[in-house]
Coordinates of C-alpha atoms in Angstrom, one line a residue:
M4 CA 150.9 1.5 -82.3
S5 CA 151.6 5.1 -81.4
E6 CA 149.8 8.0 -83.2
N7 CA 151.6 9.5 -86.1
L8 CA 152.2 13.0 -84.8
L9 CA 153.6 14.5 -88.0
Q10 CA 150.3 13.7 -89.8
T11 CA 148.5 16.1 -87.3
I12 CA 150.9 19.0 -87.9
N13 CA 150.6 21.3 -90.9
Y14 CA 151.8 24.5 -89.2
P15 CA 153.8 25.5 -86.1
A16 CA 150.5 26.4 -84.3
D17 CA 149.7 22.7 -84.5
L18 CA 153.2 21.8 -83.2
R19 CA 152.7 24.0 -80.1
K20 CA 149.7 21.9 -79.0
L21 CA 152.0 19.0 -78.3
S22 CA 153.4 18.3 -74.9
T23 CA 157.2 18.4 -74.5
N24 CA 157.4 14.7 -74.0
Q25 CA 155.9 14.1 -77.4
L26 CA 158.6 16.1 -79.2
P27 CA 161.2 13.2 -79.4
Q28 CA 158.7 11.1 -81.3
L29 CA 157.9 14.0 -83.6
A30 CA 161.7 14.3 -84.3
K31 CA 161.9 10.7 -85.2
E32 CA 159.0 11.0 -87.6
L33 CA 160.3 14.1 -89.2
R34 CA 163.7 12.5 -89.8
A35 CA 162.0 9.5 -91.4
F36 CA 159.9 11.8 -93.6
I37 CA 162.9 13.7 -94.8
I38 CA 164.8 10.4 -95.5
D39 CA 161.8 8.9 -97.3
I40 CA 161.4 11.8 -99.7
V41 CA 165.1 12.6 -100.3
A42 CA 165.9 8.9 -100.9
T43 CA 164.0 9.0 -104.2
K44 CA 163.8 12.7 -105.1
E45 CA 167.4 13.6 -104.1
G46 CA 168.5 16.8 -102.4
H47 CA 170.5 18.0 -99.5
L48 CA 170.2 15.4 -96.7
G49 CA 172.8 15.7 -94.0
A50 CA 172.3 19.3 -93.0
S51 CA 168.6 19.0 -92.5
L52 CA 168.8 15.7 -90.5
G53 CA 171.3 17.4 -88.2
V54 CA 168.9 20.2 -87.1
V55 CA 165.6 18.3 -86.7
E56 CA 165.4 18.8 -82.9
L57 CA 166.6 22.4 -83.2
T58 CA 164.0 23.1 -85.9
I59 CA 161.2 21.7 -83.8
A60 CA 162.4 23.6 -80.7
L61 CA 162.5 26.9 -82.5
H62 CA 159.0 26.7 -83.9
Y63 CA 157.7 25.3 -80.5
I64 CA 159.2 28.1 -78.4
F65 CA 158.9 31.1 -80.8
D66 CA 155.7 32.5 -82.3
T67 CA 156.6 32.1 -86.0
P68 CA 155.9 33.6 -88.4
N69 CA 155.3 36.7 -86.1
D70 CA 158.7 36.1 -84.6
L71 CA 161.2 36.1 -87.5
L72 CA 163.4 33.1 -88.1
V73 CA 166.2 33.4 -90.6
W74 CA 168.1 30.3 -91.8
D75 CA 171.6 30.4 -93.1
V76 CA 172.8 27.9 -95.8
G77 CA 169.2 27.1 -96.8
H78 CA 169.8 23.4 -97.2
Q79 CA 169.4 23.2 -93.4
A80 CA 165.7 24.1 -93.8
Y81 CA 163.9 20.9 -95.0
G82 CA 162.4 20.3 -91.6
H83 CA 161.4 23.9 -91.4
K84 CA 159.6 23.6 -94.7
I85 CA 157.7 20.5 -93.7
L86 CA 156.5 22.1 -90.5
T87 CA 155.4 25.3 -92.1
G88 CA 152.7 24.3 -94.5
R89 CA 154.6 22.4 -97.2
K90 CA 154.5 18.9 -95.9
N91 CA 152.1 17.7 -98.6
V92 CA 154.2 19.2 -101.4
F93 CA 157.6 18.4 -100.1
H94 CA 157.9 15.6 -102.6
T95 CA 158.2 18.4 -105.3
N96 CA 161.2 19.9 -103.5
R97 CA 163.8 21.0 -106.2
Q98 CA 161.6 19.6 -108.9
W99 CA 160.4 21.5 -112.0
Q100 CA 157.6 23.9 -110.8
G101 CA 157.8 22.5 -107.3
I102 CA 159.0 24.1 -104.1
S103 CA 162.5 25.5 -103.8
G104 CA 165.3 23.6 -102.1
F105 CA 166.0 26.8 -100.1
P106 CA 163.9 29.3 -98.1
K107 CA 162.2 31.6 -100.5
R108 CA 160.1 34.6 -99.5
S109 CA 157.6 34.3 -102.3
E110 CA 156.9 30.7 -101.3
S111 CA 155.9 31.1 -97.6
E112 CA 155.5 33.8 -95.0
F113 CA 157.6 31.6 -92.7
D114 CA 160.5 32.0 -95.1
T115 CA 161.5 35.5 -93.9
F116 CA 164.6 35.8 -96.1
G117 CA 165.7 34.1 -99.3
V118 CA 169.0 32.2 -98.9
G119 CA 171.2 29.9 -100.9
H120 CA 174.6 31.5 -100.4
S121 CA 176.0 31.3 -96.9
S122 CA 176.6 33.7 -94.1
T123 CA 173.8 36.1 -94.7
S124 CA 171.5 35.3 -91.7
I125 CA 173.0 37.5 -89.1
S126 CA 173.0 40.6 -91.3
A127 CA 169.5 40.0 -92.4
A128 CA 168.1 39.2 -88.9
L129 CA 169.9 42.2 -87.5
G130 CA 168.3 44.4 -90.2
M131 CA 164.9 43.0 -89.2
A132 CA 165.6 43.6 -85.5
I133 CA 166.6 47.2 -86.0
A134 CA 163.5 47.7 -88.2
S135 CA 161.3 46.3 -85.4
K136 CA 162.9 48.6 -82.9
I137 CA 162.4 51.7 -85.1
Q138 CA 158.8 50.7 -85.8
G139 CA 158.0 49.8 -82.2
N140 CA 157.3 46.1 -82.9
N141 CA 157.9 43.6 -80.2
K142 CA 159.2 40.6 -82.1
Q143 CA 161.9 38.0 -81.6
H144 CA 164.6 37.8 -84.4
I145 CA 166.5 34.5 -84.7
A146 CA 169.4 33.8 -87.1
V147 CA 170.4 30.1 -87.4
I148 CA 173.9 30.0 -88.8
G149 CA 175.6 26.7 -89.4
D150 CA 177.6 24.4 -91.7
A151 CA 180.8 26.4 -91.3
S152 CA 179.1 29.7 -92.3
I153 CA 180.2 31.5 -89.2
A154 CA 183.8 31.6 -90.5
S155 CA 182.8 33.9 -93.4
G156 CA 183.8 37.5 -93.4
M157 CA 180.2 38.7 -93.8
A158 CA 179.2 36.8 -90.6
F159 CA 182.0 38.6 -88.7
E160 CA 181.0 41.9 -90.1
A161 CA 177.4 41.4 -88.9
L162 CA 178.6 40.2 -85.4
N163 CA 180.8 43.3 -85.1
H164 CA 177.9 45.6 -85.9
A165 CA 175.3 43.7 -83.9
G166 CA 177.5 43.8 -80.8
N167 CA 177.4 47.5 -80.9
T168 CA 173.6 47.7 -80.9
N169 CA 170.8 47.0 -78.5
A170 CA 168.8 45.0 -81.1
N171 CA 166.7 42.1 -80.0
L172 CA 168.7 39.4 -81.9
L173 CA 169.4 35.8 -81.1
V174 CA 172.1 34.1 -83.1
I175 CA 172.1 30.3 -83.0
L176 CA 175.4 28.8 -83.9
N177 CA 174.7 25.4 -85.3
D178 CA 178.1 23.9 -84.7
N179 CA 178.6 20.6 -86.6
A180 CA 182.2 21.2 -87.6
I181 CA 181.5 20.6 -91.2
G182 CA 180.2 22.5 -94.3
I183 CA 180.2 20.3 -97.4
D184 CA 183.8 19.4 -96.5
P185 CA 185.1 19.4 -92.9
S186 CA 185.5 22.9 -91.5
V187 CA 188.9 24.5 -91.6
G188 CA 190.7 27.4 -90.0
A189 CA 191.5 28.9 -86.6
L190 CA 187.9 29.6 -85.7
K191 CA 187.0 25.9 -86.1
E192 CA 189.9 25.1 -83.7
Y193 CA 188.6 27.7 -81.3
L194 CA 185.1 26.3 -81.3
T195 CA 186.5 22.9 -80.7
R196 CA 188.3 24.1 -77.6
I197 CA 185.1 25.8 -76.3
K198 CA 183.3 22.5 -76.7
S199 CA 186.0 20.5 -74.8
V200 CA 186.3 22.8 -71.8
R201 CA 182.6 24.0 -71.8
S202 CA 182.0 26.3 -68.8
D203 CA 185.4 26.0 -67.3
M204 CA 186.9 28.7 -69.5
E205 CA 188.2 31.7 -67.4
Q206 CA 188.5 34.0 -70.4
P207 CA 185.4 35.4 -72.1
T208 CA 184.6 33.8 -75.5
I209 CA 185.1 35.8 -78.7
F210 CA 181.4 36.3 -78.8
E211 CA 181.3 37.8 -75.3
A212 CA 184.1 40.0 -76.3
L213 CA 181.8 41.3 -79.1
N214 CA 179.1 42.1 -76.5
F215 CA 177.0 39.0 -77.1
D216 CA 175.3 37.2 -74.2
Y217 CA 176.9 33.8 -74.9
S218 CA 175.4 30.6 -73.7
G219 CA 176.3 27.0 -74.4
P220 CA 177.5 24.8 -75.8
V221 CA 174.2 22.8 -75.5
D222 CA 173.4 19.4 -77.0
G223 CA 171.4 20.2 -80.2
H224 CA 169.7 16.8 -80.0
N225 CA 168.5 17.2 -76.4
F226 CA 165.1 18.8 -76.2
E227 CA 165.4 19.5 -72.5
E228 CA 168.5 21.6 -73.0
L229 CA 167.2 23.3 -76.1
L230 CA 163.9 24.3 -74.7
R231 CA 165.3 25.5 -71.4
E232 CA 167.8 27.7 -73.1
L233 CA 165.5 29.1 -75.8
N234 CA 162.8 29.9 -73.1
R235 CA 165.5 31.7 -71.1
L236 CA 166.9 33.6 -74.0
K237 CA 163.5 34.9 -75.0
E238 CA 163.5 37.0 -71.9
V239 CA 167.1 38.3 -72.3
E240 CA 167.3 41.7 -74.0
G241 CA 169.9 42.7 -76.6
T242 CA 172.2 40.5 -78.6
K243 CA 172.5 36.8 -77.6
L244 CA 174.3 33.8 -79.1
L245 CA 173.4 30.2 -78.3
H246 CA 176.1 27.7 -79.2
V247 CA 174.4 24.4 -80.2
I248 CA 176.3 21.2 -81.0
T249 CA 174.8 19.0 -83.6
T250 CA 175.8 16.0 -85.7
K251 CA 175.3 16.4 -89.5
G252 CA 173.3 13.5 -90.8
K253 CA 171.9 12.6 -87.4
G254 CA 169.6 9.6 -87.5
L255 CA 171.0 7.9 -90.6
R256 CA 174.2 5.9 -89.8
Q257 CA 175.8 6.3 -93.1
A258 CA 175.1 10.0 -93.2
E259 CA 176.8 10.4 -89.8
E260 CA 179.8 8.3 -90.8
N261 CA 180.3 9.8 -94.2
Q262 CA 179.1 13.4 -93.9
V263 CA 180.8 14.6 -97.1
K264 CA 179.1 12.0 -99.3
Y265 CA 175.7 12.3 -97.6
H266 CA 175.6 16.1 -97.8
A267 CA 173.7 15.5 -101.1
P268 CA 174.0 11.8 -101.8
G269 CA 171.6 11.4 -104.7
K270 CA 169.2 8.5 -104.6
F271 CA 169.7 6.0 -101.7
D272 CA 167.9 3.1 -100.1
K273 CA 165.7 4.6 -97.3
F274 CA 165.8 1.4 -95.3
S275 CA 169.5 0.5 -95.5
G276 CA 170.8 4.0 -96.1
D277 CA 173.1 2.8 -98.8
V278 CA 173.5 5.1 -101.8
L279 CA 172.1 3.3 -104.9
P280 CA 174.6 2.5 -107.6
K281 CA 174.3 4.8 -110.6
K282 CA 174.3 3.7 -114.2
E283 CA 177.8 3.6 -115.4
N284 CA 178.8 6.5 -117.5
E285 CA 181.7 6.5 -119.8
F286 CA 182.0 10.3 -119.7
T287 CA 183.7 12.4 -117.0
K288 CA 182.4 15.3 -114.9
F289 CA 184.0 18.6 -115.9
Q290 CA 185.0 19.1 -112.3
D291 CA 187.0 15.9 -112.4
V292 CA 188.6 16.9 -115.7
F293 CA 189.8 20.0 -113.9
G294 CA 190.9 18.2 -110.8
K295 CA 192.8 15.4 -112.5
T296 CA 194.4 17.8 -115.0
M297 CA 195.6 20.0 -112.1
V298 CA 197.5 17.1 -110.6
E299 CA 199.2 16.4 -113.9
L300 CA 200.2 20.0 -114.2
A301 CA 201.3 20.4 -110.6
K302 CA 203.7 17.5 -111.0
N303 CA 205.6 19.3 -113.6
N304 CA 205.3 22.9 -112.4
E305 CA 206.1 23.5 -108.7
K306 CA 204.7 27.0 -108.9
I307 CA 201.1 25.9 -109.4
I308 CA 198.8 26.5 -106.4
G309 CA 195.2 25.4 -105.9
I310 CA 192.8 27.6 -103.9
T311 CA 189.1 27.0 -103.1
P312 CA 186.6 28.6 -100.7
A313 CA 185.2 25.4 -99.0
M314 CA 184.7 23.4 -102.3
L315 CA 187.5 20.9 -102.2
T316 CA 185.1 18.0 -103.1
G317 CA 182.7 20.0 -105.2
S318 CA 185.4 21.4 -107.4
S319 CA 187.5 18.2 -107.4
L320 CA 190.5 20.1 -106.1
K321 CA 190.5 17.3 -103.6
F322 CA 192.7 15.4 -106.1
M323 CA 195.4 18.0 -105.9
F324 CA 195.0 18.2 -102.1
E325 CA 195.7 14.5 -101.8
A326 CA 198.8 14.8 -104.0
F327 CA 200.1 18.2 -103.0
P328 CA 198.5 19.2 -99.6
E329 CA 201.1 21.9 -99.1
R330 CA 200.1 23.6 -102.4
T331 CA 196.4 23.3 -102.0
F332 CA 194.4 25.7 -99.9
D333 CA 190.8 25.4 -98.7
V334 CA 190.2 28.8 -97.1
G335 CA 186.7 28.1 -95.8
I336 CA 183.6 30.0 -97.0
A337 CA 185.6 33.2 -97.8
E338 CA 185.4 34.0 -101.5
Q339 CA 186.8 37.5 -101.1
H340 CA 189.8 36.2 -99.2
A341 CA 190.4 33.5 -101.7
V342 CA 190.6 36.0 -104.6
T343 CA 193.0 38.4 -102.8
L344 CA 195.0 35.5 -101.4
A345 CA 195.5 34.4 -105.0
A346 CA 196.5 37.9 -106.0
G347 CA 199.1 38.0 -103.2
M348 CA 200.6 34.7 -104.4
A349 CA 200.7 36.0 -108.0
T350 CA 202.8 39.0 -107.0
E351 CA 205.5 36.6 -105.8
G352 CA 205.6 34.5 -109.0
L353 CA 203.3 31.7 -108.1
I354 CA 200.6 30.5 -110.4
P355 CA 197.3 30.4 -108.5
Y356 CA 194.3 28.5 -109.9
C357 CA 191.4 29.9 -107.8
N358 CA 188.5 27.6 -108.2
I359 CA 185.1 29.2 -107.3
Y360 CA 181.7 28.3 -108.5
S361 CA 180.5 30.9 -110.9
T362 CA 177.6 32.0 -108.6
F363 CA 179.9 32.3 -105.6
L364 CA 182.5 34.4 -107.5
Q365 CA 179.8 37.2 -107.5
R366 CA 180.6 37.6 -103.8
A367 CA 184.2 38.6 -104.5
Y368 CA 183.5 41.1 -107.3
D369 CA 185.4 44.1 -105.8
Q370 CA 188.4 41.9 -105.2
I371 CA 188.4 40.7 -108.8
I372 CA 188.5 44.4 -109.9
H373 CA 190.6 46.0 -107.3
D374 CA 193.0 43.4 -106.2
V375 CA 193.5 41.4 -109.4
A376 CA 192.5 43.2 -112.6
L377 CA 193.6 46.7 -111.6
Q378 CA 197.1 45.3 -110.9
N379 CA 196.9 43.0 -113.9
L380 CA 197.9 40.0 -111.8
P381 CA 197.8 36.6 -113.7
V382 CA 195.4 34.9 -111.4
I383 CA 193.6 31.9 -113.1
F384 CA 189.9 31.8 -112.1
C385 CA 188.3 28.4 -112.7
L386 CA 184.6 28.9 -112.7
D387 CA 182.9 25.6 -112.1
R388 CA 179.1 25.4 -112.4
A389 CA 178.9 28.0 -115.1
G390 CA 175.5 28.2 -116.9
L391 CA 172.3 26.5 -115.7
V392 CA 173.0 24.1 -112.8
G393 CA 169.5 22.4 -112.5
Q394 CA 167.7 21.8 -109.2
D395 CA 169.6 24.2 -107.0
G396 CA 167.9 27.0 -108.9
A397 CA 168.2 30.7 -109.0
T398 CA 170.7 31.2 -106.2
H399 CA 173.1 28.8 -107.9
H400 CA 172.9 29.2 -111.6
G401 CA 176.2 30.5 -113.0
V402 CA 174.6 32.7 -115.7
F403 CA 175.9 36.1 -114.9
D404 CA 179.7 35.6 -115.0
I405 CA 180.3 36.6 -118.7
A406 CA 178.3 39.8 -118.2
Y407 CA 179.8 40.8 -114.9
L408 CA 183.4 39.9 -115.9
R409 CA 183.3 41.2 -119.4
C410 CA 183.4 44.9 -118.4
I411 CA 186.6 44.5 -116.3
P412 CA 189.8 45.7 -118.1
N413 CA 192.7 43.3 -118.4
L414 CA 190.6 40.2 -117.6
H415 CA 190.3 37.5 -120.3
I416 CA 187.3 35.1 -120.4
F417 CA 187.6 31.7 -122.0
A418 CA 184.8 29.1 -122.3
P419 CA 186.0 25.6 -123.5
S420 CA 183.5 23.7 -125.5
N421 CA 184.5 20.2 -124.3
E422 CA 186.8 18.3 -121.9
I423 CA 189.8 18.4 -124.2
E424 CA 189.6 22.2 -124.6
L425 CA 189.3 22.6 -120.8
R426 CA 192.4 20.4 -120.3
N427 CA 194.4 22.3 -122.9
I428 CA 193.4 25.8 -121.6
L429 CA 194.4 24.8 -118.1
Y430 CA 197.8 23.7 -119.6
T431 CA 198.2 26.8 -121.7
V432 CA 197.7 29.4 -118.9
Q433 CA 200.6 28.0 -116.8
L434 CA 203.2 28.2 -119.6
G435 CA 204.3 31.7 -118.7
S436 CA 203.1 33.6 -121.7
L437 CA 199.9 34.9 -120.1
N438 CA 200.3 38.2 -118.5
N439 CA 196.7 38.8 -117.6
P440 CA 194.1 37.4 -115.3
I441 CA 191.8 34.9 -117.0
A442 CA 188.5 33.3 -116.1
I443 CA 187.9 29.8 -117.5
R444 CA 184.2 28.9 -117.2
Y445 CA 182.8 25.3 -117.5
P446 CA 179.5 23.6 -116.6
R447 CA 178.3 21.3 -114.0
G448 CA 177.9 17.7 -115.2
R449 CA 179.5 15.5 -117.7
G450 CA 181.0 16.1 -121.1
N451 CA 180.7 13.7 -124.1
I452 CA 184.3 12.7 -124.9
A453 CA 185.3 9.5 -123.3
N454 CA 189.1 9.7 -124.1
W455 CA 189.9 13.2 -123.1
E456 CA 193.3 12.5 -121.4
L457 CA 195.3 13.3 -124.5
P458 CA 198.8 14.9 -124.8
F459 CA 198.6 18.6 -124.0
K460 CA 198.3 21.2 -126.8
K461 CA 198.8 24.9 -126.4
I462 CA 195.7 26.9 -127.2
E463 CA 195.8 30.3 -128.9
I464 CA 193.5 32.0 -126.4
A465 CA 191.9 34.8 -128.4
K466 CA 191.3 32.7 -131.6
G467 CA 187.9 31.2 -132.5
I468 CA 187.5 28.2 -134.7
R469 CA 185.0 27.1 -137.4
L470 CA 183.3 23.8 -136.6
K471 CA 181.2 23.6 -139.7
S472 CA 180.9 25.4 -143.1
G473 CA 177.8 26.9 -144.6
D474 CA 176.9 29.8 -146.8
N475 CA 173.6 31.2 -145.5
L476 CA 173.5 31.4 -141.7
A477 CA 176.3 31.7 -139.2
I478 CA 175.9 30.3 -135.6
L479 CA 178.4 31.7 -133.1
S480 CA 178.5 29.8 -129.8
I481 CA 180.5 30.0 -126.7
G482 CA 181.3 27.1 -124.3
T483 CA 179.6 23.7 -124.0
I484 CA 176.3 24.9 -125.4
A485 CA 178.0 24.1 -128.7
R486 CA 176.8 20.5 -128.2
N487 CA 173.2 21.5 -128.5
V488 CA 174.0 23.7 -131.5
T489 CA 175.7 20.9 -133.3
K490 CA 172.8 18.5 -132.8
A491 CA 170.3 21.2 -133.8
I492 CA 172.1 21.9 -137.0
E493 CA 172.2 18.2 -137.8
N494 CA 168.4 18.1 -137.4
C495 CA 167.8 21.1 -139.7
Q496 CA 166.3 20.7 -143.1
Q497 CA 168.9 22.9 -144.7
S498 CA 171.8 21.9 -142.4
N499 CA 174.3 22.2 -145.3
T500 CA 173.7 26.0 -145.4
I501 CA 174.5 26.6 -141.8
A502 CA 177.9 27.5 -140.5
H503 CA 179.0 27.0 -136.9
Y504 CA 181.8 28.9 -135.2
D505 CA 183.1 28.3 -131.6
M506 CA 184.4 31.6 -130.5
R507 CA 186.0 30.1 -127.4
C508 CA 187.2 33.4 -125.9
V509 CA 184.5 36.0 -125.0
K510 CA 187.2 38.6 -124.1
P511 CA 189.2 39.4 -126.1
L512 CA 187.0 38.3 -129.0
D513 CA 188.6 37.1 -132.2
Q514 CA 188.0 40.3 -134.1
K515 CA 189.7 39.1 -137.3
L516 CA 187.4 36.1 -137.4
L517 CA 184.4 38.3 -136.7
E518 CA 185.3 40.6 -139.6
E519 CA 185.3 37.5 -141.9
I520 CA 181.9 36.4 -140.6
F521 CA 180.4 39.9 -141.0
T522 CA 181.7 40.0 -144.6
R523 CA 180.3 36.6 -145.5
Y524 CA 177.0 36.3 -143.7
Q525 CA 173.9 38.5 -143.6
K526 CA 172.3 36.3 -140.9
I527 CA 174.0 35.6 -137.6
I528 CA 172.8 34.0 -134.4
T529 CA 174.8 34.1 -131.1
I530 CA 174.2 31.4 -128.5
E531 CA 175.3 31.3 -124.9
D532 CA 174.3 29.6 -121.6
G533 CA 174.7 33.0 -119.8
C534 CA 172.4 36.0 -119.5
I535 CA 171.8 37.7 -122.8
T536 CA 172.0 41.2 -121.2
G537 CA 175.6 42.2 -121.3
G538 CA 176.8 38.8 -122.3
F539 CA 178.6 37.2 -125.3
G540 CA 175.9 38.2 -127.8
S541 CA 176.2 41.8 -126.6
A542 CA 179.9 41.7 -127.1
V543 CA 179.4 40.5 -130.8
L544 CA 176.8 43.3 -131.3
E545 CA 179.3 45.9 -130.0
V546 CA 181.9 44.8 -132.6
A547 CA 179.2 44.7 -135.3
T548 CA 178.3 48.3 -134.5
T549 CA 181.9 49.4 -134.6
L550 CA 182.4 47.7 -138.0
S551 CA 179.0 49.1 -139.3
Y552 CA 177.7 45.6 -140.0
R553 CA 174.3 45.9 -141.6
G554 CA 173.1 42.3 -141.4
E555 CA 170.8 40.6 -138.9
I556 CA 172.1 39.4 -135.6
K557 CA 169.8 37.4 -133.2
T558 CA 171.1 36.8 -129.6
L559 CA 170.0 33.7 -127.7
G560 CA 170.8 32.9 -124.1
I561 CA 169.3 33.2 -120.6
P562 CA 166.5 35.8 -120.7
D563 CA 166.4 38.9 -118.4
K564 CA 164.7 37.1 -115.5
F565 CA 165.7 34.7 -112.7
I566 CA 165.5 31.1 -113.8
H567 CA 164.2 28.8 -111.0
H568 CA 164.8 25.1 -110.5
G569 CA 164.3 21.9 -112.6
T570 CA 166.6 19.6 -114.5
T571 CA 169.1 21.3 -116.8
E572 CA 167.2 19.9 -119.8
E573 CA 163.9 21.4 -118.5
L574 CA 165.5 24.8 -117.9
Q575 CA 167.2 24.8 -121.3
K576 CA 163.8 24.2 -122.8
E577 CA 162.3 27.1 -120.8
C578 CA 165.1 29.4 -122.2
G579 CA 164.9 28.1 -125.7
L580 CA 168.3 26.6 -125.6
D581 CA 167.4 22.9 -126.0
V582 CA 168.1 21.0 -129.2
Y583 CA 164.4 21.1 -130.4
S584 CA 164.0 24.8 -129.8
L585 CA 167.3 25.7 -131.5
T586 CA 166.3 23.5 -134.5
Q587 CA 163.1 25.4 -134.9
I588 CA 164.9 28.7 -134.8
F589 CA 167.6 27.7 -137.3
D590 CA 164.9 26.4 -139.7
E591 CA 163.1 29.7 -139.6
K592 CA 166.2 31.4 -140.8

C-alpha cells in the first residue's frame, strides 16, 4: 500500500519536498479528502475539485506565502485551505465558529485577500504587485480567476489597467465554461474558439491586445504542462496570463456530469457520489415561490421580463427561462449591467424583474441611484437571500439592503412576511399603477405555508397590517422575521397584552398607522433581519422624532458588526433574534 502523502503535508513547504512524479498521487488524495468532508458537512464541491492539480502546482512552484496568491470566487479554494495549515480543522468548514468557506485574511497568512464575491482577484493582485514595485520587494503575484468571473466588468477594468503597467502580475484564467450555471456571453464563445484552434490563431488574443503575455491553453489536470508553464512564467517580467482548461467537479463522475447540481450539492454518498435524499418538506423555498409566480404572471403579461446576473438556478428564474427563453436574460456576473439593462427596458414600457441576491446588489449601487431611481424608472428589484443566509457567512448575508436602499429617493422597499404576500406583491407591481422602482426582499430557505398558490390579490403597498391586538407593548416587524415574533409572543407570560404589527413596507412607511401606534402605546419594539444602523428601526425612530413621540422605542436587528458563518438559527441566536431571545425581551417589557 502506498504512503498517504497528504498526511505528511501541513504547509506548502512540506509539499515542495515531494518529487514531481508524486504529485498525481497527492492530487488523488486531496480530491478524496475534499469529497470525504464535503459529503457530510456540505459546501461548495465542484469548483474546488476542478482546481486540485492547479492548486498543488501553484504552491509547488511559488514560494507562498511570500509570493502572493489571490483566489477569485473563493469556493475554488478548499484545496488551498487544506494545503495551508487547515487540514486538521477542515471538517469545521462553514460550521459555527469553524473556518470560513472562503479565503479570509484573519484566518491565515496564506489567504492574502478576502473574497466571496467574484471578479476581484486581478484588481487586488495588481494592487499588491504595484505596492511591491514601489517598496522594492521581489515577489510573485498570482491571481486565479475562474468560474465565469472573467466576464465581469471589474475584471475587464483590472485587465485594462494592468496591461498599461509593468507590474509583476500573473493572471491564471481557470476556464471551465461554467459558474454556478453554464457561462454565457460573447467572451465565453471567444474562449471556446481559442480552445478549439489553440496555437493556430493568426490574430493576437484579446489578452495580448491588452499587453498581456498570453500562453495556453494548457490542460489544468496535467502536471507536466502546468509545472512547465508556471516555471517559465516565473521568469517572465510584466503582466502575463496563463489560460488553463479544467473540468468542474473533476474526479467525481456525478459532479462532472451534473455540474450545476454539484456546485453545492448538500450531503451525498462519498462512495457512490449520489446526492442523499432529503427529508420531504411540505413547504416551498421562497426562491421557488418567486420563480413559479413569475411564470404565471408572464403568461398573462407579455411585457414582463426576467433578468439575473448568473443566478438562473439560484434565483429559480430558470422556470421562466424554460417557459419564456426570449424574455429571460442571464447576463453573466455583471450586476451593474443587469440593473442598467433593466432601466433601459423600463424606458420602453417593458416590466423588468431584476433578480439579484441582496449582497450582490451592493455591487450595482451607483446604477440603482443614477440609472434607475434618479429617472424614477419602475424597475422591480427582487432581492433573494435577504437577511442572514447561514454558512456562506459575512460576504453573503443580505443584511444591508434596507439601510443602503432606504436613503434613495423614489425607491420603494417592500418585505413580504410569507409566501402568499411575496406572490401577491409580485402580482401587484405589474398591474401598471406603480410608477416608482421597488425592491422586494425575501429570505433564503423555506416558508411555512403549504398552500400558497392562491388566487392573486392586489396589495396596498404602503399599508401595514395588525397581526395581533394588545394594550401594553407594540411589536413592529418587517419581513419574515414576523414568524419568530409570533412564536415568541405566544410563549410570553403576558401574551395578551402584546400587539404585533407587520409594517410590510419600509419605504414609504405607513405613517397613518404609525401615528395610531404612537398614540396608543408607550412601549414599542422594532424587529428586522437587517442591520440596525440605518435600517427599519431607524426609519421608525425618524418618524417618532418628527411626531414628537415621547414613549420608549427599542430597536432589534443585526448589530453593527460583521456576522460570520453558522446555521441561520445559530446566527439568529447570536443576534438575539431567535424565538427564545425575543421571548425574554418581550417578557421584560
